[in-house]
Each structure stands twice: as C-alpha cells, then as structure tokens.
Amino acid sequence: MIGILGGGQLGRMLAMAASRLGYHCHIFAPEADPPAAEVAAKFTRADYTDSAAMEKFARDCAVVTYEFENIPFDPVAQIAKFVPVRPGTEALRISQDRLFEKQFCNDRGIATAPWRKVGSMADLIAAIDALGLPLVLKTCRMGYDGKGQVKVTAREDAASAFAALKSDHLVAEGFVSFKRELSVVLARGLDGRIASWGPVENIHRNHILWRTYAPAVIDPPLAAEAEKIAASLAAGLDYVGTLAVELFDCGDRILVNEMAPRVHNSGHWTMDAAVTSQFEQHIRAICGLSLGSADRLCDAVMENLIGDEIEAWPALLAEPNAKLHLYGKAEARPGRKMGHVTRLYPSGRAHNPKS
C-alpha cells in the first residue's frame, strides 16, 4: 500500500501508475471527492493537521509520498517517524519556503536571480536600492501559478505592493533577462542513480503553464549545465522520487527559478513520449525499485486544458497525433487545470514555441 498525501490530478496519475505495477494506493486529502480517490483502493478524508487520522493512514501504508508541497510540515515529519516518507521531509521543508530554497541553491554554488529578504517596508526600500527596478515581491510560502506575488515597477508602488501581500515573510527578486523558461524533470532512486528526461521549454499564460515543448531546442552545453544543476540539487537533498527544477536560460548561463519536490506539470508529456513516465518513475523510486529508461520516444508538445478549454475534448480526440488526459474534475473554473493533451511528432521535427 502506497500512501499519497493530496488528492489532485498528480495523485490521480501517481495512483494509476502504481496500479500498473501491481500496487494499491491510499489517498489522504481534505476534499470531499478528489480526483485521485476515484482510482485508488482507499481514501481518507481528513485535514492534514488531524494527527490521529494521519497516523492511522500512515500505519496502513508501506511508504508515503506527497503530490504537492504545500502540506503542513509538522504532521508529515511526525508520520516519518514510523513510515518512510519519500521524497523526504528535508525536500519538503526547503521547497515550502522561497528563502530556504534560494539559500540552498546558492550554498551549493548554483545561481539564482538576485534576491533580498523582506520583512518590512524598510527592507523593501533597501531591496529596491540593491536590486533596482522592476522587481518581483513574493510571499515565501504558499505561492503558485502566479499567486502571492506583485511586480514593483516604481518606487512609489512599494507601499501598496507590500500591503497587498499581507505578510512580513517575503522575498524580493531582481529581474533577469532570459531567452526562455526551462525545466528539468528527473528521478533519483534509493541507490542514488539519476534518470533525467532532459530540458524542456515552458510557455506560460497568465502565470499558468500553457505548453511544454520536449525537447527544448538549446545549445548542448547549456542543456548539459541544466541537467547538472538539477542532479546536484537532487543529490544535495538525498532525494528519492521525481523532482522538477524550473530554470531560466539566459543565453550564456542557467539560473534556477524554483524546485518542485514532486511530479510536475512540465513532465506530463513523459506519459506518452518516453519509455518511462515521470509517474511510474516516482513509484519505482519510492518503492526501492530500479529506475526505468528516461529515453524520449518522439518529440512532444504538452498543452494544459484550463477552465472551459476542456469543452474542446471531442475535437482533441479526433486529432490523430493527440493523446488526451482528463482529470475527472466535476466543475470547470477559470484557472483550473481540467486536463491536458500531448501531441506527438517524429523525433527531430522543429517546433516554434511561440506559435
């Protein structure tokens, strides 16, 4: 029995991959009818802070993993005392806080955008003086898909930006000039072996991932540097499972944007265009199995279906090179990921990421 904390689409696809390998999954989530519960053997509905429910759930499992990083840390650390939690609590602790994450990267000699800690208006003014304008002010915790951040373009906007985020635990990031946004998704096994799917290019709309192009068309030395960075972070965390590292290609160097200690949206293409998907690889890793091949079978373009874009599903099914994945969510809302489609192309075919 594999325990999965979180009941969203990532948990759903993890449970489906586990089932193919003969495992059962137990989903723990606070929602009433989460997508993952539809395809799992067991479901516990309770809050993550319900210590009794969490312990009962954990004792039912041989290993526990999580599908997203914004889970309260203390309950996860508590159950880790009597059941293996993989990727592990250290990866969760660092990835939950942007300051911890940036410091972790910098301590390993890995470059990020320039940043400053902000806990007051005086700190923000000092950050503006140090980093220049524009800059992005972000909450250190709970931000995703563009939430919890404000762009500051003028000094007179500083007070309103600071007030809007309603926190004294912030980070200011200086703007960097980059050519494209990349990510590297890799898996690391219990034995330390790493299998990487290589860099992909990501295009966002309204701060939400729209398309992923696999592979990214970049110079081989930069591709190798991106993979080296991701592997270094995984080793530094003694990571077990699938890890995503989001990066900026600045032309002459690679900068880390952030990490996600889990399967990742930009790795969904691997379900159809790689020998082993990111979901199967994660299950293999946390269960102590050998990792599969991460070789790409063909080129791919993954596109998220957001909100009412899901209504196009009949037309997508009619496309001969398209693979449709729906998440079983009952209600389509603006900004909500309802599914994705991956279009497959012969290897070596050039794509225009801006089209």
Tab-separated table of N, CA, C and O in Angstrom, residues 129-224:
chain	number	residue	atom	x	y	z
A	129	ASP	N	16.873	49.511	-3.709
A	129	ASP	CA	18.172	50.161	-3.883
A	129	ASP	C	19.227	49.161	-4.352
A	129	ASP	O	20.100	49.490	-5.166
A	130	ALA	N	19.146	47.936	-3.834
A	130	ALA	CA	20.163	46.932	-4.162
A	130	ALA	C	19.921	46.250	-5.499
A	130	ALA	O	20.863	45.972	-6.251
A	131	LEU	N	18.654	45.971	-5.790
A	131	LEU	CA	18.318	45.162	-6.963
A	131	LEU	C	17.870	45.992	-8.155
A	131	LEU	O	17.889	45.503	-9.293
A	132	GLY	N	17.438	47.215	-7.902
A	132	GLY	CA	16.897	48.035	-8.967
A	132	GLY	C	15.451	47.692	-9.265
A	132	GLY	O	14.844	46.826	-8.633
A	133	LEU	N	14.889	48.399	-10.233
A	133	LEU	CA	13.515	48.180	-10.659
A	133	LEU	C	13.492	47.850	-12.152
A	133	LEU	O	14.349	48.318	-12.908
A	134	PRO	N	12.529	47.034	-12.578
A	134	PRO	CA	11.469	46.414	-11.767
A	134	PRO	C	12.015	45.228	-10.956
A	134	PRO	O	13.072	44.692	-11.257
A	135	LEU	N	11.222	44.845	-9.953
A	135	LEU	CA	11.493	43.623	-9.209
A	135	LEU	C	10.159	42.954	-8.895
A	135	LEU	O	9.093	43.549	-9.075
A	136	VAL	N	10.238	41.726	-8.449
A	136	VAL	CA	9.033	40.980	-8.074
A	136	VAL	C	9.090	40.699	-6.583
A	136	VAL	O	10.085	40.156	-6.082
A	137	LEU	N	8.040	41.098	-5.879
A	137	LEU	CA	7.915	40.830	-4.448
A	137	LEU	C	7.015	39.609	-4.280
A	137	LEU	O	5.888	39.586	-4.792
A	138	LYS	N	7.521	38.593	-3.574
A	138	LYS	CA	6.796	37.330	-3.458
A	138	LYS	C	6.665	36.902	-2.003
A	138	LYS	O	7.557	37.159	-1.186
A	139	THR	N	5.557	36.250	-1.690
A	139	THR	CA	5.462	35.584	-0.401
A	139	THR	C	6.436	34.411	-0.403
A	139	THR	O	6.666	33.776	-1.440
A	140	CYS	N	7.009	34.115	0.741
A	140	CYS	CA	7.946	32.998	0.815
A	140	CYS	C	7.232	31.656	0.838
A	140	CYS	O	7.826	30.627	0.513
A	141	ARG	N	5.965	31.677	1.213
A	141	ARG	CA	5.218	30.426	1.333
A	141	ARG	C	3.890	30.504	0.580
A	141	ARG	O	3.312	31.569	0.422
A	142	MET	N	3.460	29.346	0.117
A	142	MET	CA	2.112	29.130	-0.434
A	142	MET	C	1.853	29.804	-1.793
A	142	MET	O	0.730	29.842	-2.240
A	143	GLY	N	2.865	30.297	-2.465
A	143	GLY	CA	2.624	30.897	-3.766
A	143	GLY	C	2.775	29.873	-4.884
A	143	GLY	O	3.682	29.049	-4.871
A	144	TYR	N	1.876	29.908	-5.872
A	144	TYR	CA	1.989	29.041	-7.046
A	144	TYR	C	1.120	29.629	-8.148
A	144	TYR	O	0.176	30.369	-7.896
A	145	ASP	N	1.445	29.292	-9.412
A	145	ASP	CA	0.693	29.770	-10.582
A	145	ASP	C	0.465	31.282	-10.531
A	145	ASP	O	-0.620	31.783	-10.840
A	146	GLY	N	1.500	32.009	-10.118
A	146	GLY	CA	1.413	33.470	-10.108
A	146	GLY	C	0.779	34.067	-8.876
A	146	GLY	O	0.737	35.293	-8.728
A	147	LYS	N	0.270	33.223	-7.977
A	147	LYS	CA	-0.355	33.736	-6.750
A	147	LYS	C	0.740	34.135	-5.760
A	147	LYS	O	1.820	33.569	-5.728
A	148	GLY	N	0.420	35.118	-4.910
A	148	GLY	CA	1.352	35.522	-3.875
A	148	GLY	C	2.543	36.297	-4.391
A	148	GLY	O	3.632	36.216	-3.803
A	149	GLN	N	2.357	37.077	-5.444
A	149	GLN	CA	3.460	37.894	-5.939
A	149	GLN	C	2.944	39.162	-6.606
A	149	GLN	O	1.834	39.186	-7.147
A	150	VAL	N	3.756	40.200	-6.521
A	150	VAL	CA	3.406	41.504	-7.081
A	150	VAL	C	4.644	42.078	-7.770
A	150	VAL	O	5.743	42.054	-7.198
A	151	LYS	N	4.463	42.587	-8.970
A	151	LYS	CA	5.557	43.248	-9.677
A	151	LYS	C	5.628	44.704	-9.229
A	151	LYS	O	4.619	45.412	-9.192
A	152	VAL	N	6.819	45.145	-8.864
A	152	VAL	CA	7.043	46.533	-8.450
A	152	VAL	C	7.850	47.215	-9.545
A	152	VAL	O	8.999	46.844	-9.812
A	153	THR	N	7.249	48.213	-10.192
A	153	THR	CA	7.914	48.889	-11.308
A	153	THR	C	8.375	50.298	-10.963
A	153	THR	O	9.189	50.868	-11.678
A	154	ALA	N	7.834	50.854	-9.882
A	154	ALA	CA	8.210	52.216	-9.475
A	154	ALA	C	8.302	52.271	-7.956
A	154	ALA	O	7.564	51.578	-7.243
A	155	ARG	N	9.192	53.111	-7.459
A	155	ARG	CA	9.408	53.218	-6.021
A	155	ARG	C	8.128	53.599	-5.283
A	155	ARG	O	7.865	53.119	-4.178
A	156	GLU	N	7.296	54.434	-5.920
A	156	GLU	CA	6.065	54.860	-5.252
A	156	GLU	C	5.031	53.738	-5.151
A	156	GLU	O	4.029	53.868	-4.452
A	157	ASP	N	5.262	52.617	-5.860
A	157	ASP	CA	4.354	51.471	-5.764
A	157	ASP	C	4.727	50.521	-4.635
A	157	ASP	O	4.013	49.548	-4.372
A	158	ALA	N	5.846	50.777	-3.971
A	158	ALA	CA	6.362	49.827	-2.988
A	158	ALA	C	5.395	49.599	-1.829
A	158	ALA	O	5.150	48.462	-1.424
A	159	ALA	N	4.824	50.666	-1.299
A	159	ALA	CA	3.952	50.530	-0.130
A	159	ALA	C	2.714	49.709	-0.458
A	159	ALA	O	2.298	48.843	0.330
A	160	SER	N	2.102	49.960	-1.607
A	160	SER	CA	0.891	49.214	-1.976
A	160	SER	C	1.219	47.752	-2.250
A	160	SER	O	0.428	46.852	-1.913
A	161	ALA	N	2.385	47.471	-2.839
A	161	ALA	CA	2.787	46.089	-3.096
A	161	ALA	C	3.005	45.340	-1.791
A	161	ALA	O	2.551	44.195	-1.620
A	162	PHE	N	3.687	45.984	-0.851
A	162	PHE	CA	3.943	45.351	0.443
A	162	PHE	C	2.630	45.071	1.175
A	162	PHE	O	2.435	43.984	1.733
A	163	ALA	N	1.711	46.027	1.145
A	163	ALA	CA	0.421	45.855	1.823
A	163	ALA	C	-0.407	44.755	1.174
A	163	ALA	O	-1.125	44.013	1.853
A	164	ALA	N	-0.311	44.629	-0.165
A	164	ALA	CA	-1.150	43.671	-0.885
A	164	ALA	C	-0.840	42.226	-0.509
A	164	ALA	O	-1.733	41.377	-0.509
A	165	LEU	N	0.402	41.946	-0.147
A	165	LEU	CA	0.778	40.566	0.138
A	165	LEU	C	0.504	40.162	1.590
A	165	LEU	O	0.569	38.979	1.931
A	166	LYS	N	0.219	41.132	2.453
A	166	LYS	CA	-0.236	40.853	3.823
A	166	LYS	C	0.663	39.861	4.556
A	166	LYS	O	0.197	38.891	5.159
A	167	SER	N	1.976	40.110	4.482
A	167	SER	CA	2.926	39.218	5.133
A	167	SER	C	4.204	39.994	5.429
A	167	SER	O	4.517	40.974	4.753
A	168	ASP	N	4.921	39.535	6.444
A	168	ASP	CA	6.244	40.097	6.709
A	168	ASP	C	7.327	39.048	6.455
A	168	ASP	O	8.453	39.166	6.926
A	169	HIS	N	6.961	38.017	5.702
A	169	HIS	CA	7.918	36.968	5.323
A	169	HIS	C	7.920	36.896	3.797
A	169	HIS	O	7.210	36.091	3.192
A	170	LEU	N	8.713	37.787	3.187
A	170	LEU	CA	8.703	37.986	1.744
A	170	LEU	C	10.112	37.919	1.186
A	170	LEU	O	11.096	38.007	1.920
A	171	VAL	N	10.180	37.783	-0.128
A	171	VAL	CA	11.458	37.848	-0.816
A	171	VAL	C	11.290	38.748	-2.038
A	171	VAL	O	10.278	38.673	-2.745
A	172	ALA	N	12.263	39.619	-2.256
A	172	ALA	CA	12.290	40.470	-3.446
A	172	ALA	C	13.287	39.855	-4.427
A	172	ALA	O	14.425	39.562	-4.053
A	173	GLU	N	12.839	39.670	-5.669
A	173	GLU	CA	13.695	39.091	-6.699
A	173	GLU	C	13.947	40.130	-7.780
A	173	GLU	O	13.008	40.742	-8.306
A	174	GLY	N	15.214	40.318	-8.107
A	174	GLY	CA	15.560	41.211	-9.198
A	174	GLY	C	15.194	40.594	-10.539
A	174	GLY	O	15.204	39.371	-10.698
A	175	PHE	N	14.850	41.447	-11.507
A	175	PHE	CA	14.517	40.958	-12.843
A	175	PHE	C	15.792	40.480	-13.539
A	175	PHE	O	16.860	41.076	-13.399
A	176	VAL	N	15.664	39.388	-14.288
A	176	VAL	CA	16.770	38.904	-15.102
A	176	VAL	C	16.300	38.820	-16.551
A	176	VAL	O	15.120	38.568	-16.826
A	177	SER	N	17.221	39.038	-17.456
A	177	SER	CA	16.923	38.931	-18.876
A	177	SER	C	17.158	37.483	-19.295
A	177	SER	O	18.270	36.967	-19.167
A	178	PHE	N	16.113	36.818	-19.753
A	178	PHE	CA	16.276	35.419	-20.159
A	178	PHE	C	15.624	35.175	-21.515
A	178	PHE	O	14.702	35.876	-21.920
A	179	LYS	N	16.116	34.154	-22.209
A	179	LYS	CA	15.634	33.817	-23.545
A	179	LYS	C	14.412	32.920	-23.485
A	179	LYS	O	13.514	33.017	-24.309
A	180	ARG	N	14.408	32.043	-22.503
A	180	ARG	CA	13.298	31.085	-22.394
A	180	ARG	C	13.262	30.507	-20.990
A	180	ARG	O	14.258	30.554	-20.267
A	181	GLU	N	12.093	29.972	-20.644
A	181	GLU	CA	11.928	29.257	-19.382
A	181	GLU	C	12.052	27.762	-19.644
A	181	GLU	O	11.422	27.230	-20.562
A	182	LEU	N	12.840	27.113	-18.827
A	182	LEU	CA	13.098	25.688	-18.969
A	182	LEU	C	12.716	24.953	-17.692
A	182	LEU	O	12.530	25.568	-16.641
A	183	SER	N	12.619	23.662	-17.795
A	183	SER	CA	12.605	22.828	-16.594
A	183	SER	C	13.305	21.524	-16.912
A	183	SER	O	13.340	21.071	-18.058
A	184	VAL	N	13.892	20.962	-15.876
A	184	VAL	CA	14.450	19.617	-15.949
A	184	VAL	C	13.702	18.779	-14.931
A	184	VAL	O	13.655	19.112	-13.743
A	185	VAL	N	13.095	17.701	-15.394
A	185	VAL	CA	12.438	16.740	-14.517
A	185	VAL	C	13.310	15.487	-14.506
A	185	VAL	O	13.690	14.979	-15.570
A	186	LEU	N	13.645	15.031	-13.318
A	186	LEU	CA	14.476	13.842	-13.180
A	186	LEU	C	13.930	12.966	-12.070
A	186	LEU	O	13.092	13.402	-11.271
A	187	ALA	N	14.402	11.745	-12.027
A	187	ALA	CA	14.089	10.844	-10.916
A	187	ALA	C	15.393	10.369	-10.304
A	187	ALA	O	16.386	10.158	-11.008
A	188	ARG	N	15.387	10.220	-8.982
A	188	ARG	CA	16.555	9.696	-8.266
A	188	ARG	C	16.097	8.532	-7.399
A	188	ARG	O	15.132	8.636	-6.646
A	189	GLY	N	16.780	7.407	-7.531
A	189	GLY	CA	16.412	6.211	-6.804
A	189	GLY	C	17.032	6.138	-5.424
A	189	GLY	O	17.869	6.959	-5.048
A	190	LEU	N	16.642	5.121	-4.676
A	190	LEU	CA	17.211	4.908	-3.349
A	190	LEU	C	18.713	4.671	-3.412
A	190	LEU	O	19.439	4.963	-2.462
A	191	ASP	N	19.189	4.136	-4.543
A	191	ASP	CA	20.613	3.868	-4.710
A	191	ASP	C	21.391	5.080	-5.208
A	191	ASP	O	22.594	5.002	-5.447
A	192	GLY	N	20.715	6.224	-5.391
A	192	GLY	CA	21.373	7.426	-5.854
A	192	GLY	C	21.450	7.566	-7.353
A	192	GLY	O	21.902	8.598	-7.863
A	193	ARG	N	20.989	6.557	-8.080
A	193	ARG	CA	21.014	6.651	-9.537
A	193	ARG	C	20.017	7.702	-10.007
A	193	ARG	O	18.912	7.827	-9.455
A	194	ILE	N	20.382	8.451	-11.043
A	194	ILE	CA	19.527	9.503	-11.577
A	194	ILE	C	19.167	9.203	-13.016
A	194	ILE	O	20.012	8.790	-13.815
A	195	ALA	N	17.903	9.399	-13.363
A	195	ALA	CA	17.430	9.314	-14.735
A	195	ALA	C	16.719	10.620	-15.056
A	195	ALA	O	15.771	11.002	-14.374
A	196	SER	N	17.208	11.311	-16.077
A	196	SER	CA	16.669	12.632	-16.424
A	196	SER	C	16.061	12.604	-17.812
A	196	SER	O	16.611	11.982	-18.723
A	197	TRP	N	14.933	13.322	-17.949
A	197	TRP	CA	14.293	13.431	-19.261
A	197	TRP	C	14.843	14.608	-20.077
A	197	TRP	O	14.391	14.835	-21.194
A	198	GLY	N	15.787	15.341	-19.523
A	198	GLY	CA	16.411	16.438	-20.249
A	198	GLY	C	15.587	17.711	-20.197
A	198	GLY	O	14.411	17.714	-19.811
A	199	PRO	N	16.191	18.837	-20.592
A	199	PRO	CA	15.490	20.122	-20.520
A	199	PRO	C	14.328	20.216	-21.506
A	199	PRO	O	14.427	19.760	-22.645
A	200	VAL	N	13.254	20.821	-21.033
A	200	VAL	CA	12.101	21.138	-21.888
A	200	VAL	C	11.837	22.629	-21.775
A	200	VAL	O	12.254	23.281	-20.812
A	201	GLU	N	11.176	23.175	-22.780
A	201	GLU	CA	10.842	24.602	-22.749
A	201	GLU	C	9.387	24.781	-22.362
A	201	GLU	O	8.496	24.056	-22.849
A	202	ASN	N	9.134	25.760	-21.487
A	202	ASN	CA	7.792	26.018	-20.975
A	202	ASN	C	7.315	27.410	-21.368
A	202	ASN	O	8.056	28.381	-21.266
A	203	ILE	N	6.075	27.479	-21.824
A	203	ILE	CA	5.425	28.746	-22.159
A	203	ILE	C	4.244	28.931	-21.210
A	203	ILE	O	3.420	28.023	-21.045
A	204	HIS	N	4.168	30.096	-20.559
A	204	HIS	CA	3.098	30.380	-19.598
A	204	HIS	C	2.112	31.401	-20.157
A	204	HIS	O	2.493	32.277	-20.938
A	205	ARG	N	0.875	31.264	-19.739
A	205	ARG	CA	-0.151	32.278	-19.978
A	205	ARG	C	-0.813	32.588	-18.647
A	205	ARG	O	-1.232	31.676	-17.935
A	206	ASN	N	-0.887	33.877	-18.312
A	206	ASN	CA	-1.492	34.288	-17.033
A	206	ASN	C	-0.856	33.552	-15.857
A	206	ASN	O	-1.540	33.141	-14.913
A	207	HIS	N	0.469	33.384	-15.925
A	207	HIS	CA	1.263	32.759	-14.871
A	207	HIS	C	1.005	31.257	-14.714
A	207	HIS	O	1.504	30.641	-13.773
A	208	ILE	N	0.231	30.657	-15.604
A	208	ILE	CA	-0.054	29.220	-15.542
A	208	ILE	C	0.601	28.555	-16.749
A	208	ILE	O	0.539	29.071	-17.870
A	209	LEU	N	1.225	27.412	-16.532
A	209	LEU	CA	1.853	26.705	-17.639
A	209	LEU	C	0.824	26.412	-18.725
A	209	LEU	O	-0.242	25.844	-18.456
A	210	TRP	N	1.170	26.810	-19.941
A	210	TRP	CA	0.292	26.571	-21.090
A	210	TRP	C	0.817	25.402	-21.911
A	210	TRP	O	0.129	24.399	-22.099
A	211	ARG	N	2.061	25.525	-22.389
A	211	ARG	CA	2.635	24.470	-23.211
A	211	ARG	C	4.052	24.116	-22.749
A	211	ARG	O	4.800	24.967	-22.295
A	212	THR	N	4.368	22.842	-22.915
A	212	THR	CA	5.724	22.353	-22.725
A	212	THR	C	6.187	21.707	-24.018
A	212	THR	O	5.466	20.880	-24.599
A	213	TYR	N	7.379	22.096	-24.469
A	213	TYR	CA	7.979	21.562	-25.688
A	213	TYR	C	9.133	20.650	-25.307
A	213	TYR	O	10.083	21.077	-24.645
A	214	ALA	N	9.024	19.379	-25.707
A	214	ALA	CA	10.061	18.399	-25.407
A	214	ALA	C	10.619	17.826	-26.711
A	214	ALA	O	9.858	17.280	-27.501
A	215	PRO	N	11.925	18.003	-26.938
A	215	PRO	CA	12.908	18.620	-26.043
A	215	PRO	C	12.987	20.128	-26.262
A	215	PRO	O	12.488	20.646	-27.269
A	216	ALA	N	13.635	20.830	-25.329
A	216	ALA	CA	13.952	22.235	-25.555
A	216	ALA	C	15.054	22.326	-26.605
A	216	ALA	O	15.974	21.513	-26.618
A	217	VAL	N	14.926	23.294	-27.484
A	217	VAL	CA	15.944	23.495	-28.516
A	217	VAL	C	16.941	24.523	-27.995
A	217	VAL	O	16.753	25.730	-28.118
A	218	ILE	N	17.996	24.029	-27.362
A	218	ILE	CA	19.023	24.897	-26.783
A	218	ILE	C	20.394	24.300	-27.086
A	218	ILE	O	20.512	23.126	-27.464
A	219	ASP	N	21.434	25.102	-26.898
A	219	ASP	CA	22.791	24.641	-27.146
A	219	ASP	C	23.126	23.483	-26.213
A	219	ASP	O	22.810	23.522	-25.012
A	220	PRO	N	23.771	22.434	-26.734
A	220	PRO	CA	24.095	21.270	-25.898
A	220	PRO	C	24.838	21.592	-24.605
A	220	PRO	O	24.531	20.996	-23.564
A	221	PRO	N	25.807	22.537	-24.594
A	221	PRO	CA	26.461	22.827	-23.302
A	221	PRO	C	25.498	23.372	-22.251
A	221	PRO	O	25.623	23.044	-21.064
A	222	LEU	N	24.515	24.198	-22.686
A	222	LEU	CA	23.536	24.716	-21.730
A	222	LEU	C	22.599	23.610	-21.261
A	222	LEU	O	22.206	23.570	-20.092
A	223	ALA	N	22.232	22.708	-22.177
A	223	ALA	CA	21.386	21.579	-21.778
A	223	ALA	C	22.095	20.726	-20.735
A	223	ALA	O	21.494	20.298	-19.736
A	224	ALA	N	23.391	20.491	-20.957
A	224	ALA	CA	24.164	19.696	-20.001
A	224	ALA	C	24.274	20.412	-18.661
A	224	ALA	O	24.199	19.779	-17.598
